[in-house]
Coordinates of C-alpha atoms and ligand atoms in Angstrom, one line a residue:
X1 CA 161.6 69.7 76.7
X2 CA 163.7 72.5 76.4
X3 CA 167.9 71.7 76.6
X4 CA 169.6 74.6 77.8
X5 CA 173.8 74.9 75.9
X6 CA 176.2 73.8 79.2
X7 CA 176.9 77.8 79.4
X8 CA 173.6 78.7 80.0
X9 CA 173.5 81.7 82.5
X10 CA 170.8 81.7 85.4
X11 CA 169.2 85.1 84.0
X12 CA 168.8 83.0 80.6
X13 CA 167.1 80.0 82.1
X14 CA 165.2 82.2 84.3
X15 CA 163.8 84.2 81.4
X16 CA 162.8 80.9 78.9
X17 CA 160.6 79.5 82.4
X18 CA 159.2 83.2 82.3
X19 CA 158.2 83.0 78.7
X20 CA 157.1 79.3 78.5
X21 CA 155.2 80.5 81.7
X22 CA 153.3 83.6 79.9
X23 CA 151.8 81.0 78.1
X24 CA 150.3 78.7 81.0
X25 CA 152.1 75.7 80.3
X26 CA 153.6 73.8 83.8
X27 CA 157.4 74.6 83.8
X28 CA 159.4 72.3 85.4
X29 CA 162.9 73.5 85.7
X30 CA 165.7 70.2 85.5
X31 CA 169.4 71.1 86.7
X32 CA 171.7 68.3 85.5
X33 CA 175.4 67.7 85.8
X34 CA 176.4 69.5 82.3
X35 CA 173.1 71.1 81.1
X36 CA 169.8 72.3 82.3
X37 CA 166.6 70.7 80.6
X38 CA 163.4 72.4 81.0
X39 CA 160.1 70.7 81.0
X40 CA 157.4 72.1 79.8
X41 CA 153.8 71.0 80.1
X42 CA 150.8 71.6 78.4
X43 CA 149.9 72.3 74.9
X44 CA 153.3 71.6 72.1
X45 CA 151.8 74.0 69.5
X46 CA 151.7 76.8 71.7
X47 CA 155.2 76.0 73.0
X48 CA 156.3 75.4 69.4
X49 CA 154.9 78.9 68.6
X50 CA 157.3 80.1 70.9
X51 CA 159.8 80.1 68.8
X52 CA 162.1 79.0 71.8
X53 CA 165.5 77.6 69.4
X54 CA 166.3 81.8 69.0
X55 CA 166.8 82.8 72.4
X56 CA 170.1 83.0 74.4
X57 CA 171.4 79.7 75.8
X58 CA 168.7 77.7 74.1
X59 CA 170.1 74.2 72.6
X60 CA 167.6 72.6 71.1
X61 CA 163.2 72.3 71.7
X62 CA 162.5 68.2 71.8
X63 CA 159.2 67.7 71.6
X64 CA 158.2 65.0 73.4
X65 CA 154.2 64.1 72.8
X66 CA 153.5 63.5 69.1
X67 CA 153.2 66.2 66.3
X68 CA 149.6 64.4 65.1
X69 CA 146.7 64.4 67.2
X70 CA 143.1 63.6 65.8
X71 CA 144.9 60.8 64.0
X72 CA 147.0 59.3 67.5
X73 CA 145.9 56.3 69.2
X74 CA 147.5 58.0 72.3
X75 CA 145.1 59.6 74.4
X76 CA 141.5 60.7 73.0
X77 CA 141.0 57.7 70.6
X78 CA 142.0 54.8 72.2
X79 CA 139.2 52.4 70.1
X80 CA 140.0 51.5 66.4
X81 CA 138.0 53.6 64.2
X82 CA 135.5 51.6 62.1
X83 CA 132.6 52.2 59.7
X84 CA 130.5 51.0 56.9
X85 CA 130.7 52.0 53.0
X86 CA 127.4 50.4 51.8
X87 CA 127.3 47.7 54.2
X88 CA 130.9 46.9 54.2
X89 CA 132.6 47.3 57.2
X90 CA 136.2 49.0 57.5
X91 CA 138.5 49.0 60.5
X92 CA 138.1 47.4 63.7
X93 CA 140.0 44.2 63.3
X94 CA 137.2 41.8 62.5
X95 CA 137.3 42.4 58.5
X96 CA 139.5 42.3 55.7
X97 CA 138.7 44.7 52.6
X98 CA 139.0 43.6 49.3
X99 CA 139.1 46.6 46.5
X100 CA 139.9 45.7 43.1
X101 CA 139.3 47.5 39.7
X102 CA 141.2 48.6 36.9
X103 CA 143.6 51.2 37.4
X104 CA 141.5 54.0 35.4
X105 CA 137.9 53.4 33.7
X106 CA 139.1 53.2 29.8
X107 CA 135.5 51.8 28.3
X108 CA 132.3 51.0 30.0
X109 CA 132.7 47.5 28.5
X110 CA 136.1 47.1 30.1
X111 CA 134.9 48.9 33.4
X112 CA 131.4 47.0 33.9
X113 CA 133.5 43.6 32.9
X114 CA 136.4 43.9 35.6
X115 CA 133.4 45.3 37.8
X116 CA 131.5 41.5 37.7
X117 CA 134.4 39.9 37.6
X118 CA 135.6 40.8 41.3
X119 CA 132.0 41.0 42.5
X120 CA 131.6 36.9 41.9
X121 CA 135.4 36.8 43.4
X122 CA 133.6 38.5 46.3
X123 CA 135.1 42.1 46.6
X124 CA 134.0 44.8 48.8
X125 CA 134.4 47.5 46.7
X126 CA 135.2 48.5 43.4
X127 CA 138.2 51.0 42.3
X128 CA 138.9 52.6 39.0
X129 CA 140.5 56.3 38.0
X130 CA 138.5 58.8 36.5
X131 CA 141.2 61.8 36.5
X132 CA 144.8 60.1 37.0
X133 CA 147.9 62.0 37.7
X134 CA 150.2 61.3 35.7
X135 CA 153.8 61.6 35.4
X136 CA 153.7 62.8 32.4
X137 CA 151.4 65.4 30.9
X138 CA 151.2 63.6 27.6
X139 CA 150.5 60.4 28.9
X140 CA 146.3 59.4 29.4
X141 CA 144.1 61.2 32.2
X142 CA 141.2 59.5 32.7
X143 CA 138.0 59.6 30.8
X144 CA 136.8 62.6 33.8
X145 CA 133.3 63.0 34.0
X146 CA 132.5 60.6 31.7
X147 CA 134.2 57.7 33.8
X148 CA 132.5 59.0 37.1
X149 CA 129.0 58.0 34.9
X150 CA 130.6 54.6 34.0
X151 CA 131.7 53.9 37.9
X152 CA 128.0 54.7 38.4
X153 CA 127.0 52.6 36.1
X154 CA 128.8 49.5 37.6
X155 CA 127.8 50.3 41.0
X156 CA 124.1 50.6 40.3
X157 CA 124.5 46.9 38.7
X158 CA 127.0 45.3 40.6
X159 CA 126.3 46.8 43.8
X160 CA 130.0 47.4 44.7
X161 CA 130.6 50.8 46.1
X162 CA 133.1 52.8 44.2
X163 CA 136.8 54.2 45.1
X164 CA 138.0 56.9 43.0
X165 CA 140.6 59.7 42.9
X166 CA 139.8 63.6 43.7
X167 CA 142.8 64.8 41.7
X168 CA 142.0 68.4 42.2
X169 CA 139.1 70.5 43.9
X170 CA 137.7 71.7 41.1
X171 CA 136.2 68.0 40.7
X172 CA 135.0 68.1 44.5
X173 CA 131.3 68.0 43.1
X174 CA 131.4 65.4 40.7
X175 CA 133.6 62.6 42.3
X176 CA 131.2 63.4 45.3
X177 CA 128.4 62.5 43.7
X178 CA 129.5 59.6 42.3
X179 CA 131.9 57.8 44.8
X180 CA 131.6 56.3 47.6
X181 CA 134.9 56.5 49.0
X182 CA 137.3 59.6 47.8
X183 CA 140.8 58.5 47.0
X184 CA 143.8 61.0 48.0
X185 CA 146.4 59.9 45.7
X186 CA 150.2 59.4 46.9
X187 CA 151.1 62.7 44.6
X188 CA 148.6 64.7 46.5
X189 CA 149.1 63.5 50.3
X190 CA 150.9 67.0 51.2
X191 CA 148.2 69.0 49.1
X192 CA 146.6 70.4 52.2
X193 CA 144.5 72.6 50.2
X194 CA 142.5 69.4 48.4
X195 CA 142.4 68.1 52.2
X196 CA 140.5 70.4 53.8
X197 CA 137.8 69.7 50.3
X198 CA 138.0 66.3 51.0
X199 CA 137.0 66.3 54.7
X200 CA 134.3 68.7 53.8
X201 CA 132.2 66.2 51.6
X202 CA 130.5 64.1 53.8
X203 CA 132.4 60.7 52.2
X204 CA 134.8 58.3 53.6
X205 CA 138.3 58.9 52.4
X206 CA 141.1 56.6 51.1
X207 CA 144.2 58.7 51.9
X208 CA 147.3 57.4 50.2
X209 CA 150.9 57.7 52.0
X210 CA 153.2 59.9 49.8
X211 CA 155.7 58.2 47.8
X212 CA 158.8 60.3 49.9
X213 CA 156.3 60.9 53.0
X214 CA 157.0 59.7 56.6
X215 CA 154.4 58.2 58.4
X216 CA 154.3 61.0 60.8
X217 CA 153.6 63.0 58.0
X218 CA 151.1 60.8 56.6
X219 CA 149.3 60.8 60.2
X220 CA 148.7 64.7 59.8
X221 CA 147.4 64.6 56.8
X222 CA 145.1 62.8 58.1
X223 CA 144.8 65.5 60.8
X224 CA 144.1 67.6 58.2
X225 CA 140.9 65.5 56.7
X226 CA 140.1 64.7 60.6
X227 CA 139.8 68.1 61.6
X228 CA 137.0 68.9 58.7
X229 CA 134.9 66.5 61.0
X230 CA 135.2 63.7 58.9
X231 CA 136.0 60.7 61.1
X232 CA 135.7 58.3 58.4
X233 CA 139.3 57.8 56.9
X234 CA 141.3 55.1 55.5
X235 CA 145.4 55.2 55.2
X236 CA 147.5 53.7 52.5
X237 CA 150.7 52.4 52.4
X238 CA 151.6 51.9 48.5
X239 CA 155.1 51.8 48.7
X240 CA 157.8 54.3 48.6
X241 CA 161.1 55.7 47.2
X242 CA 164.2 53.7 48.5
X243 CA 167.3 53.1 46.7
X244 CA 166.2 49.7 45.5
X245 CA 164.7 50.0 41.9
X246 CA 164.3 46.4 41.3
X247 CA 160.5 47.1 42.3
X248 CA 158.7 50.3 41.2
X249 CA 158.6 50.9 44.8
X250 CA 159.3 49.4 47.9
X251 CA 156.1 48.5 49.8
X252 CA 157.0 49.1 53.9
X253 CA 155.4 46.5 55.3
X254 CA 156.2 47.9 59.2
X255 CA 153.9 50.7 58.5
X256 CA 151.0 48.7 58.3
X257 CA 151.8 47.3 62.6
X258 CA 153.5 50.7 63.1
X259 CA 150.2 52.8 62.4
X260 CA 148.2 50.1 64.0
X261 CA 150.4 50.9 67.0
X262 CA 150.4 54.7 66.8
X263 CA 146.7 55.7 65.1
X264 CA 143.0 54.3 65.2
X265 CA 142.7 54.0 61.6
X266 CA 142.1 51.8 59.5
X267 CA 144.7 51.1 57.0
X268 CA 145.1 49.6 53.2
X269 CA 148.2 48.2 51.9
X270 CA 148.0 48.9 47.6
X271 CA 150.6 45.9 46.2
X272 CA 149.6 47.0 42.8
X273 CA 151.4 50.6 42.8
X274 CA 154.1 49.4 45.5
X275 CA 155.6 46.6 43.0
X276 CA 154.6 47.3 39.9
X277 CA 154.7 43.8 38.6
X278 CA 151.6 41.7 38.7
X279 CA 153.5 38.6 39.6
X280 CA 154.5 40.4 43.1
X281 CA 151.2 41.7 44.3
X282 CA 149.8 38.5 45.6
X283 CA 152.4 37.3 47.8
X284 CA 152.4 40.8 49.1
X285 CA 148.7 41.1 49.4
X286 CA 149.4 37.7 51.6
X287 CA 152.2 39.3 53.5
X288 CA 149.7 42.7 53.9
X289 CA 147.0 40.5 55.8
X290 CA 149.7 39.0 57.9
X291 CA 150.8 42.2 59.2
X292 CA 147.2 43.3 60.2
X293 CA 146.4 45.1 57.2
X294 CA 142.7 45.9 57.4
X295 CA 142.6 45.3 53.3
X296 CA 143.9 45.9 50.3
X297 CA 143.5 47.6 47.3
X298 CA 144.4 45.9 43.7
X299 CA 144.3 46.4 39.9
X300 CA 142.8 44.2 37.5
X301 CA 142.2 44.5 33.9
X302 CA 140.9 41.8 31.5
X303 CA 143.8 42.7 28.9
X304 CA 146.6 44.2 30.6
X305 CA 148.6 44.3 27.2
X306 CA 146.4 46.8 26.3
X307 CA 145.4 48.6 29.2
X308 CA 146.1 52.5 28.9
X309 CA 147.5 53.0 32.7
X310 CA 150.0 50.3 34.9
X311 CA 149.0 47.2 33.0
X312 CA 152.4 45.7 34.2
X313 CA 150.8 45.9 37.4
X314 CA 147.4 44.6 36.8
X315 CA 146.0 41.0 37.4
X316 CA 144.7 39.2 34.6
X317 CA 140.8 39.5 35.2
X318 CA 140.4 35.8 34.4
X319 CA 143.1 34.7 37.9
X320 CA 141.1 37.3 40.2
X321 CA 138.8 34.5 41.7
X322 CA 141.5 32.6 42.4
X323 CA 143.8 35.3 44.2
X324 CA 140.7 36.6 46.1
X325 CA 140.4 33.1 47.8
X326 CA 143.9 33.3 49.2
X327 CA 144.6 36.2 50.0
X328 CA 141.1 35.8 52.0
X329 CA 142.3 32.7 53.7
X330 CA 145.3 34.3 54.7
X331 CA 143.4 37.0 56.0
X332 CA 141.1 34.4 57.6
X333 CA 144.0 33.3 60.1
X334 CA 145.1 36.8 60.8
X335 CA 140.8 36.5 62.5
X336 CA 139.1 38.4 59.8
X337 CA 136.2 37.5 57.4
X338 CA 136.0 39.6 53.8
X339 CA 133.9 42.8 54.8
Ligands
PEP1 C1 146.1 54.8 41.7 O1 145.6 54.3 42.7 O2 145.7 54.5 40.5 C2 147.2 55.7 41.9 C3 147.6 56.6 41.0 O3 147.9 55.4 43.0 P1 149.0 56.3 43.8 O4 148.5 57.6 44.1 O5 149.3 55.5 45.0 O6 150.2 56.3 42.8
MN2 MN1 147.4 52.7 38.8

């Protein structure tokens, strides 16, 4: 919808129908009592193109359908989108995912232990960082490709698929290999680049809202691993930046119905990362189901005193079983079974 200003000549509406004309959208011209709207039909990124805000007597361009599209619920993907990672089913409303791990793979004792420990708690699948951004450059990393071989190594005995970050492209071959679902961390949402490389290998992705990132903007950059022909994406809400500082961030619970309203995706709430304090994340892994989260993703580490990465954060290994039951009887009234 273009707003013509109140002195808006004839000749100046006359030439923005011609131009949004040229370009085979519908034009619909609307005379009002003060200003003229325009409407115009047809495709917004051509119109956007246009480049309409410059010319004479143009207020303002409001765009009225909605800047993602392989992402929107509204018109070509009216179903939920739902698949399987090794036999566990994601999206669709009938399941609740339960991913636990430690934040980043320290040992292979540590990893293969937190590994069996949330298998017998019944977990879907099984997280832990190989490369880990950090906020600091002197602070740990990851293991690399030596922890991609210990995630291995825990899948091949646990059976628990494995979710773990692509920090940067030039990993793309090795976290392929070895995960079954590629992480997008929050510091990388906007990194269109690593993206377009994640929708390219042939692996479901986990695609982490941005800690200062709307969730329009989270929605197309999902467009942006979509549109490699990868329909199989997960979104993330793990908190973000508010004024409050009482929590390490501020987990926005209204996503998780919001995106259920506006997209087809499935979507993960991470209460880990969103409060950093371990004695938060079960009552908001409760909450998470009750909003219609379709899981969750959690840390857990058998010594969190010691762990290297977030052990504030981290369940003790030894209460897992018993928050796994809960949360999965809360999910159990929101009508989902653990996938
Ligand atoms: C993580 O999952 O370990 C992580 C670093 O998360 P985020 O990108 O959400 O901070
Ligand atoms: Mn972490």
């Amino acid at each position: 919808m273009v707003v013509m200003t109140p002195e808006a000549t004839e000749a100046e509406i006359a030439a923005v129908k011609r131009r949004l004309e040229a370009t085979g959208v519908h034009v619909l011209v609307l005379p009002g009592e003060l200003t003229t709207a325009i409407g115009a039909i047809g495709d917004p990124e051509g119109v956007r193109e246009l480049g309409l805000e410059g010319m004479e007597g143009v207020d303002r361009v409001v765009p009225i359908s909605r800047p993602y599209k392989l992402a929107s619920s509204e018109l070509a993907h009216p179903e939920p989108t739902t698949f399987s990672v090794a036999g566990h089913r994601v999206g669709g409303g009938t399941t609740f995912c339960l991913i636990a791990g430690p934040c980043t793979v320290e040992t292979r004792e540590q990893t293969l232990a937190v590994a069996r420990t949330v298998k017998a708690a019944g977990a879907s699948m099984l997280r832990g960082g190989a490369y880990k951004p950090r906020t600091s450059p002197f602070a740990f990393k990851g293991l690399g490709a030596a922890a991609l071989e210990i995630l291995a190594e825990a899948r091949a005995e646990t059976g628990l698929p494995v979710v773990t970050e692509l920090l940067d492209t030039q990993h793309a071959e090795g976290v392929a290999a070895h995960a079954d679902v590629i992480q997008i961390g929050a510091r990388n949402m906007q990194n269109y680049a690593l993206l377009e490389v994640a929708g390219k290998l042939g692996k479901p992705v986990l695609l982490k809202r941005g800690l200062s990132s709307s969730l329009d903007e989270l929605l197309m950059a999902a467009d942006y691993v979509l549109k490699e022909g990868n329909p199989r994406v997960m979104v993330c809400e793990r908190g973000i930046r508010t004024f409050e500082t009482a929590t390490r961030f501020t987990l926005d619970l209204s996503a998780i119905p919001w995106l259920k309203l506006h997209s087809h995706l499935p979507v993960i709430v991470d209460p880990s990362h969103a409060s950093g304090d371990r004695r938060l994340v079960e009552p908001l892994a409760r909450a998470a189901a009750a909003v219609g989260a379709d899981g969750i993703i959690v840390e857990v580490h058998e010594n969190p005193e010691a762990a290297l990465c977030d052990g504030p954060q981290a369940l003790y290994a030894r209460d897992f079983a018993g928050f796994a039951e809960r949360v999965t009887a809360h999910a159990r009234l929101e009508g989902r079974t653990l996938a």
